[in-house]
Amino acid sequence: MGKKVLVCLVCALSMLLFGNAPSGMAQEKVYVNGIDANFPPFAFVDKTGKPDGFDVAALDWIAKEMGFKVTHKPMDWDGIIPSLNAKKIDIIASGMSITEARRKEVNFTEPYWKITQVLVAKKDSAATPETAMKDGQKIGVQRGTTEAKWIEENLIKAQGKKFELVYYDSAPLAVEDVVNGRIVAAAMDDAPAKDAEKKKPVKIIGSFGMPDETFGYAVRKEDTELLKKLNEGLKKLQASPEWDVLRKKYEL
């Protein structure tokens, strides 16, 4: 066989095996994790522009342990599930509550965190959950969240409450308006509420009747192998000393 024919055959075989990768090797899959850019301590973007938070660090550990690569992409929370199903991202590991409505669209890992929804008011406020939600008051909430939907359906529609619900792109933005006096309180998960207490002159004044929820990582319905890896990785992480290290680092 001539050298030219042999070279052609080798090139053709390489194309079949590895596609058009410039290096001649198949490109390794890198999973993209969609995160809320402002949901401390679970997910946020730090001062240098780098994604950080408990979920970001936990997923990095899981990826290394389970032998895959991951990157983190900040995005709008209210469109994050459509982005997942449109294959713009591959995972949602960013403090997402597991709900039956969301289960119809995505698959969740086993729960890894339990949360309670609370109200945050100014530190010197005498407000209670009952007075904060009186007629004419303004309550802040992050759009696209389970607490926003629960308040709409169970307090405003079902009970006829007359307070005004003001929507924000993130819980910290709602906290800023609490501090500035534009709203009397903001509804959110207890973890970001405790984070806000450490950084701003605000306090948790109590819950407002919403049942506790749990967090899980979300993937597309068809990504069963990825779901298996994430569940196994979460189990290993929770059984390792690193779990407590991360909890301490992010003050959870």
mmCIF file of C-alpha atoms in Angstrom:
data_model
loop_
_atom_site.group_PDB
_atom_site.id
_atom_site.type_symbol
_atom_site.label_atom_id
_atom_site.label_comp_id
_atom_site.label_asym_id
_atom_site.label_seq_id
_atom_site.Cartn_x
_atom_site.Cartn_y
_atom_site.Cartn_z
ATOM 1 C CA MET A 1 0.000 0.000 0.000
ATOM 2 C CA GLY A 2 1.402 3.429 -0.979
ATOM 3 C CA LYS A 3 2.226 6.023 1.661
ATOM 4 C CA LYS A 4 -0.346 8.505 0.304
ATOM 5 C CA VAL A 5 -3.155 5.928 0.451
ATOM 6 C CA LEU A 6 -2.135 4.911 3.978
ATOM 7 C CA VAL A 7 -2.133 8.543 5.170
ATOM 8 C CA CYS A 8 -5.576 9.100 3.670
ATOM 9 C CA LEU A 9 -6.948 6.009 5.371
ATOM 10 C CA VAL A 10 -5.513 7.084 8.735
ATOM 11 C CA CYS A 11 -7.014 10.563 8.354
ATOM 12 C CA ALA A 12 -10.409 9.143 7.423
ATOM 13 C CA LEU A 13 -10.358 6.791 10.403
ATOM 14 C CA SER A 14 -9.418 9.676 12.722
ATOM 15 C CA MET A 15 -12.318 11.737 11.444
ATOM 16 C CA LEU A 16 -14.726 8.884 12.096
ATOM 17 C CA LEU A 17 -13.438 8.294 15.601
ATOM 18 C CA PHE A 18 -12.844 11.833 16.789
ATOM 19 C CA GLY A 19 -14.893 14.106 14.558
ATOM 20 C CA ASN A 20 -13.515 17.513 13.682
ATOM 21 C CA ALA A 21 -11.639 18.197 16.935
ATOM 22 C CA PRO A 22 -8.612 20.320 15.994
ATOM 23 C CA SER A 23 -6.293 18.391 18.259
ATOM 24 C CA GLY A 24 -7.251 15.090 16.719
ATOM 25 C CA MET A 25 -8.852 14.012 20.004
ATOM 26 C CA ALA A 26 -12.537 13.975 21.010
ATOM 27 C CA GLN A 27 -13.438 16.996 23.116
ATOM 28 C CA GLU A 28 -14.358 16.130 26.692
ATOM 29 C CA LYS A 29 -17.900 17.020 27.761
ATOM 30 C CA VAL A 30 -18.049 19.947 30.194
ATOM 31 C CA TYR A 31 -21.375 20.219 32.021
ATOM 32 C CA VAL A 32 -22.767 23.720 32.549
ATOM 33 C CA ASN A 33 -24.375 24.494 35.891
ATOM 34 C CA GLY A 34 -26.870 27.351 35.850
ATOM 35 C CA ILE A 35 -26.828 29.471 39.008
ATOM 36 C CA ASP A 36 -28.613 32.430 40.519
ATOM 37 C CA ALA A 37 -25.968 35.165 40.491
ATOM 38 C CA ASN A 38 -27.192 36.646 43.788
ATOM 39 C CA PHE A 39 -28.373 33.922 46.183
ATOM 40 C CA PRO A 40 -25.784 33.805 48.980
ATOM 41 C CA PRO A 41 -24.597 31.640 50.581
ATOM 42 C CA PHE A 42 -25.638 28.924 48.099
ATOM 43 C CA ALA A 43 -24.714 30.683 44.860
ATOM 44 C CA PHE A 44 -23.399 34.099 43.938
ATOM 45 C CA VAL A 45 -20.763 35.925 41.899
ATOM 46 C CA ASP A 46 -17.896 37.279 44.003
ATOM 47 C CA LYS A 47 -16.179 40.663 43.664
ATOM 48 C CA THR A 48 -13.780 39.292 41.051
ATOM 49 C CA GLY A 49 -16.639 38.041 38.857
ATOM 50 C CA LYS A 50 -16.122 34.385 39.776
ATOM 51 C CA PRO A 51 -19.083 32.103 40.617
ATOM 52 C CA ASP A 52 -18.951 30.987 44.243
ATOM 53 C CA GLY A 53 -21.138 29.633 47.026
ATOM 54 C CA PHE A 54 -21.952 26.405 48.817
ATOM 55 C CA ASP A 55 -23.580 24.758 45.794
ATOM 56 C CA VAL A 56 -20.822 25.871 43.435
ATOM 57 C CA ALA A 57 -18.088 24.476 45.690
ATOM 58 C CA ALA A 58 -20.068 21.300 46.405
ATOM 59 C CA LEU A 59 -20.626 20.583 42.707
ATOM 60 C CA ASP A 60 -16.947 21.232 41.959
ATOM 61 C CA TRP A 61 -16.054 18.602 44.587
ATOM 62 C CA ILE A 62 -18.602 16.139 43.189
ATOM 63 C CA ALA A 63 -17.354 16.635 39.625
ATOM 64 C CA LYS A 64 -13.773 15.922 40.661
ATOM 65 C CA GLU A 65 -14.817 12.874 42.692
ATOM 66 C CA MET A 66 -17.067 11.448 39.968
ATOM 67 C CA GLY A 67 -14.701 12.166 37.069
ATOM 68 C CA PHE A 68 -16.466 14.849 35.050
ATOM 69 C CA LYS A 69 -15.916 18.555 34.404
ATOM 70 C CA VAL A 70 -18.274 21.390 35.245
ATOM 71 C CA THR A 71 -18.468 25.140 34.778
ATOM 72 C CA HIS A 72 -20.930 27.599 36.314
ATOM 73 C CA LYS A 73 -23.078 30.100 34.407
ATOM 74 C CA PRO A 74 -24.993 32.910 36.170
ATOM 75 C CA MET A 75 -28.450 33.551 34.729
ATOM 76 C CA ASP A 76 -31.933 34.906 35.487
ATOM 77 C CA TRP A 77 -33.683 32.628 37.958
ATOM 78 C CA ASP A 78 -37.179 32.869 36.498
ATOM 79 C CA GLY A 79 -35.955 31.423 33.192
ATOM 80 C CA ILE A 80 -33.541 28.821 34.505
ATOM 81 C CA ILE A 81 -35.690 25.701 33.965
ATOM 82 C CA PRO A 82 -36.530 26.665 30.354
ATOM 83 C CA SER A 83 -32.785 27.203 29.825
ATOM 84 C CA LEU A 84 -32.091 23.724 31.192
ATOM 85 C CA ASN A 85 -34.624 22.061 28.916
ATOM 86 C CA ALA A 86 -33.400 24.110 25.948
ATOM 87 C CA LYS A 87 -29.926 22.607 26.624
ATOM 88 C CA LYS A 88 -28.319 25.987 27.313
ATOM 89 C CA ILE A 89 -27.229 24.494 30.659
ATOM 90 C CA ASP A 90 -27.058 20.915 31.951
ATOM 91 C CA ILE A 91 -27.540 21.193 35.719
ATOM 92 C CA ILE A 92 -29.220 23.518 38.202
ATOM 93 C CA ALA A 93 -27.283 23.387 41.469
ATOM 94 C CA SER A 94 -28.244 26.699 43.031
ATOM 95 C CA GLY A 95 -30.587 26.370 45.980
ATOM 96 C CA MET A 96 -33.564 25.096 43.983
ATOM 97 C CA SER A 97 -36.601 23.933 45.968
ATOM 98 C CA ILE A 98 -38.033 20.553 45.006
ATOM 99 C CA THR A 99 -41.716 20.927 44.112
ATOM 100 C CA GLU A 100 -44.264 18.741 42.365
ATOM 101 C CA ALA A 101 -44.741 21.365 39.657
ATOM 102 C CA ARG A 102 -41.015 21.412 38.928
ATOM 103 C CA ARG A 103 -40.850 17.603 38.987
ATOM 104 C CA LYS A 104 -43.083 17.617 35.907
ATOM 105 C CA GLU A 105 -40.383 19.501 33.997
ATOM 106 C CA VAL A 106 -37.106 18.176 35.446
ATOM 107 C CA ASN A 107 -35.658 15.380 37.551
ATOM 108 C CA PHE A 108 -34.191 16.134 40.966
ATOM 109 C CA THR A 109 -31.437 14.496 42.962
ATOM 110 C CA GLU A 110 -32.103 13.338 46.488
ATOM 111 C CA PRO A 111 -32.649 16.351 48.805
ATOM 112 C CA TYR A 112 -29.522 17.775 50.414
ATOM 113 C CA TRP A 113 -30.883 20.754 52.397
ATOM 114 C CA LYS A 114 -34.038 21.688 54.324
ATOM 115 C CA ILE A 115 -35.254 25.278 54.299
ATOM 116 C CA THR A 116 -37.900 27.446 55.950
ATOM 117 C CA GLN A 117 -39.379 30.567 54.364
ATOM 118 C CA VAL A 118 -39.275 33.684 56.536
ATOM 119 C CA LEU A 119 -39.863 37.425 56.511
ATOM 120 C CA VAL A 120 -37.001 39.909 56.880
ATOM 121 C CA ALA A 121 -37.641 43.426 58.211
ATOM 122 C CA LYS A 122 -35.506 46.361 59.366
ATOM 123 C CA LYS A 123 -33.490 45.671 62.501
ATOM 124 C CA ASP A 124 -35.369 48.284 64.536
ATOM 125 C CA SER A 125 -38.789 47.310 63.185
ATOM 126 C CA ALA A 126 -41.595 46.272 65.520
ATOM 127 C CA ALA A 127 -43.326 44.409 62.686
ATOM 128 C CA THR A 128 -44.531 40.828 63.048
ATOM 129 C CA PRO A 129 -45.513 38.533 60.152
ATOM 130 C CA GLU A 130 -49.146 39.419 60.852
ATOM 131 C CA THR A 131 -48.666 43.221 60.867
ATOM 132 C CA ALA A 132 -46.221 43.116 57.933
ATOM 133 C CA MET A 133 -48.889 41.470 55.774
ATOM 134 C CA LYS A 134 -51.749 43.790 56.693
ATOM 135 C CA ASP A 135 -53.765 45.573 54.013
ATOM 136 C CA GLY A 136 -51.786 48.218 52.168
ATOM 137 C CA GLN A 137 -48.350 46.994 53.204
ATOM 138 C CA LYS A 138 -45.642 46.127 50.650
ATOM 139 C CA ILE A 139 -43.873 42.770 50.791
ATOM 140 C CA GLY A 140 -40.849 42.040 48.577
ATOM 141 C CA VAL A 141 -40.116 38.689 46.959
ATOM 142 C CA GLN A 142 -37.811 37.323 44.255
ATOM 143 C CA ARG A 143 -39.711 36.568 41.058
ATOM 144 C CA GLY A 144 -39.809 32.945 39.909
ATOM 145 C CA THR A 145 -39.420 31.522 43.425
ATOM 146 C CA THR A 146 -41.618 29.035 45.256
ATOM 147 C CA GLU A 147 -42.338 31.585 47.994
ATOM 148 C CA ALA A 148 -43.612 34.068 45.401
ATOM 149 C CA LYS A 149 -46.003 31.488 43.973
ATOM 150 C CA TRP A 150 -47.122 30.274 47.402
ATOM 151 C CA ILE A 151 -47.910 33.797 48.623
ATOM 152 C CA GLU A 152 -49.818 34.575 45.413
ATOM 153 C CA GLU A 153 -51.916 31.411 45.590
ATOM 154 C CA ASN A 154 -52.395 30.904 49.328
ATOM 155 C CA LEU A 155 -52.462 34.375 50.840
ATOM 156 C CA ILE A 156 -53.550 36.781 48.114
ATOM 157 C CA LYS A 157 -55.910 34.612 46.025
ATOM 158 C CA ALA A 158 -57.171 32.067 48.569
ATOM 159 C CA GLN A 159 -57.344 34.295 51.655
ATOM 160 C CA GLY A 160 -57.913 37.630 49.945
ATOM 161 C CA LYS A 161 -55.000 39.400 51.626
ATOM 162 C CA LYS A 162 -54.672 42.986 50.452
ATOM 163 C CA PHE A 163 -50.945 43.639 50.855
ATOM 164 C CA GLU A 164 -48.939 44.452 47.720
ATOM 165 C CA LEU A 165 -46.365 41.954 46.479
ATOM 166 C CA VAL A 166 -43.317 43.695 44.988
ATOM 167 C CA TYR A 167 -41.088 41.588 42.723
ATOM 168 C CA TYR A 168 -37.276 41.662 42.525
ATOM 169 C CA ASP A 169 -34.588 39.921 40.514
ATOM 170 C CA SER A 170 -32.919 38.660 43.709
ATOM 171 C CA ALA A 171 -33.473 38.399 47.456
ATOM 172 C CA PRO A 172 -30.604 40.823 48.269
ATOM 173 C CA LEU A 173 -32.273 43.496 46.112
ATOM 174 C CA ALA A 174 -35.453 43.048 48.150
ATOM 175 C CA VAL A 175 -33.393 43.390 51.335
ATOM 176 C CA GLU A 176 -31.984 46.696 50.065
ATOM 177 C CA ASP A 177 -35.514 48.063 49.732
ATOM 178 C CA VAL A 178 -36.304 46.845 53.262
ATOM 179 C CA VAL A 179 -33.321 48.837 54.518
ATOM 180 C CA ASN A 180 -34.363 51.891 52.483
ATOM 181 C CA GLY A 181 -37.938 51.689 53.781
ATOM 182 C CA ARG A 182 -39.567 51.116 50.398
ATOM 183 C CA ILE A 183 -41.123 47.855 51.597
ATOM 184 C CA VAL A 184 -41.961 46.697 55.116
ATOM 185 C CA ALA A 185 -40.511 43.191 54.740
ATOM 186 C CA ALA A 186 -39.165 40.650 52.256
ATOM 187 C CA ALA A 187 -40.046 36.958 51.984
ATOM 188 C CA MET A 188 -37.226 34.492 51.314
ATOM 189 C CA ASP A 189 -35.525 31.237 52.343
ATOM 190 C CA ASP A 190 -33.977 31.250 55.787
ATOM 191 C CA ALA A 191 -30.388 30.734 54.527
ATOM 192 C CA PRO A 192 -30.171 33.974 52.491
ATOM 193 C CA ALA A 193 -32.152 35.696 55.257
ATOM 194 C CA LYS A 194 -29.481 34.735 57.815
ATOM 195 C CA ASP A 195 -26.818 35.874 55.373
ATOM 196 C CA ALA A 196 -28.592 39.239 55.085
ATOM 197 C CA GLU A 197 -28.700 39.584 58.880
ATOM 198 C CA LYS A 198 -24.885 39.406 58.953
ATOM 199 C CA LYS A 199 -24.438 42.058 56.269
ATOM 200 C CA LYS A 200 -27.322 44.515 56.629
ATOM 201 C CA PRO A 201 -29.338 46.176 59.450
ATOM 202 C CA VAL A 202 -32.194 43.680 59.100
ATOM 203 C CA LYS A 203 -33.635 40.805 61.111
ATOM 204 C CA ILE A 204 -35.827 37.746 60.620
ATOM 205 C CA ILE A 205 -39.262 38.412 62.148
ATOM 206 C CA GLY A 206 -40.704 34.930 61.611
ATOM 207 C CA SER A 207 -42.336 32.635 59.082
ATOM 208 C CA PHE A 208 -45.567 33.320 57.220
ATOM 209 C CA GLY A 209 -47.192 29.896 57.045
ATOM 210 C CA MET A 210 -45.481 28.328 54.046
ATOM 211 C CA PRO A 211 -44.471 24.669 54.601
ATOM 212 C CA ASP A 212 -40.768 23.798 54.780
ATOM 213 C CA GLU A 213 -39.084 22.714 51.544
ATOM 214 C CA THR A 214 -35.925 20.898 50.485
ATOM 215 C CA PHE A 215 -33.243 21.730 47.940
ATOM 216 C CA GLY A 216 -32.069 19.392 45.185
ATOM 217 C CA TYR A 217 -30.034 19.556 41.972
ATOM 218 C CA ALA A 218 -32.089 19.507 38.765
ATOM 219 C CA VAL A 219 -31.314 17.858 35.404
ATOM 220 C CA ARG A 220 -33.245 17.150 32.223
ATOM 221 C CA LYS A 221 -35.618 14.173 32.297
ATOM 222 C CA GLU A 222 -33.513 12.206 29.826
ATOM 223 C CA ASP A 223 -30.186 12.717 31.625
ATOM 224 C CA THR A 224 -30.462 9.636 33.820
ATOM 225 C CA GLU A 225 -26.731 8.874 33.882
ATOM 226 C CA LEU A 226 -25.895 12.397 34.995
ATOM 227 C CA LEU A 227 -28.554 12.179 37.692
ATOM 228 C CA LYS A 228 -27.009 8.946 38.922
ATOM 229 C CA LYS A 229 -23.555 10.558 39.095
ATOM 230 C CA LEU A 230 -24.890 13.550 40.998
ATOM 231 C CA ASN A 231 -26.747 11.410 43.516
ATOM 232 C CA GLU A 232 -23.712 9.233 44.109
ATOM 233 C CA GLY A 233 -21.467 12.282 44.382
ATOM 234 C CA LEU A 234 -23.797 14.003 46.841
ATOM 235 C CA LYS A 235 -23.875 10.891 48.985
ATOM 236 C CA LYS A 236 -20.074 10.718 49.023
ATOM 237 C CA LEU A 237 -19.758 14.424 49.810
ATOM 238 C CA GLN A 238 -22.201 14.267 52.717
ATOM 239 C CA ALA A 239 -20.280 11.313 54.146
ATOM 240 C CA SER A 240 -16.917 13.059 53.840
ATOM 241 C CA PRO A 241 -15.281 15.673 56.129
ATOM 242 C CA GLU A 242 -15.526 18.154 53.244
ATOM 243 C CA TRP A 243 -19.289 18.519 53.836
ATOM 244 C CA ASP A 244 -18.696 20.111 57.247
ATOM 245 C CA VAL A 245 -15.796 22.134 55.832
ATOM 246 C CA LEU A 246 -18.115 23.668 53.236
ATOM 247 C CA ARG A 247 -20.873 24.266 55.779
ATOM 248 C CA LYS A 248 -18.433 26.106 58.000
ATOM 249 C CA LYS A 249 -16.937 28.088 55.116
ATOM 250 C CA TYR A 250 -20.332 29.327 53.923
ATOM 251 C CA GLU A 251 -21.753 29.607 57.464
ATOM 252 C CA LEU A 252 -24.596 27.147 57.006
#
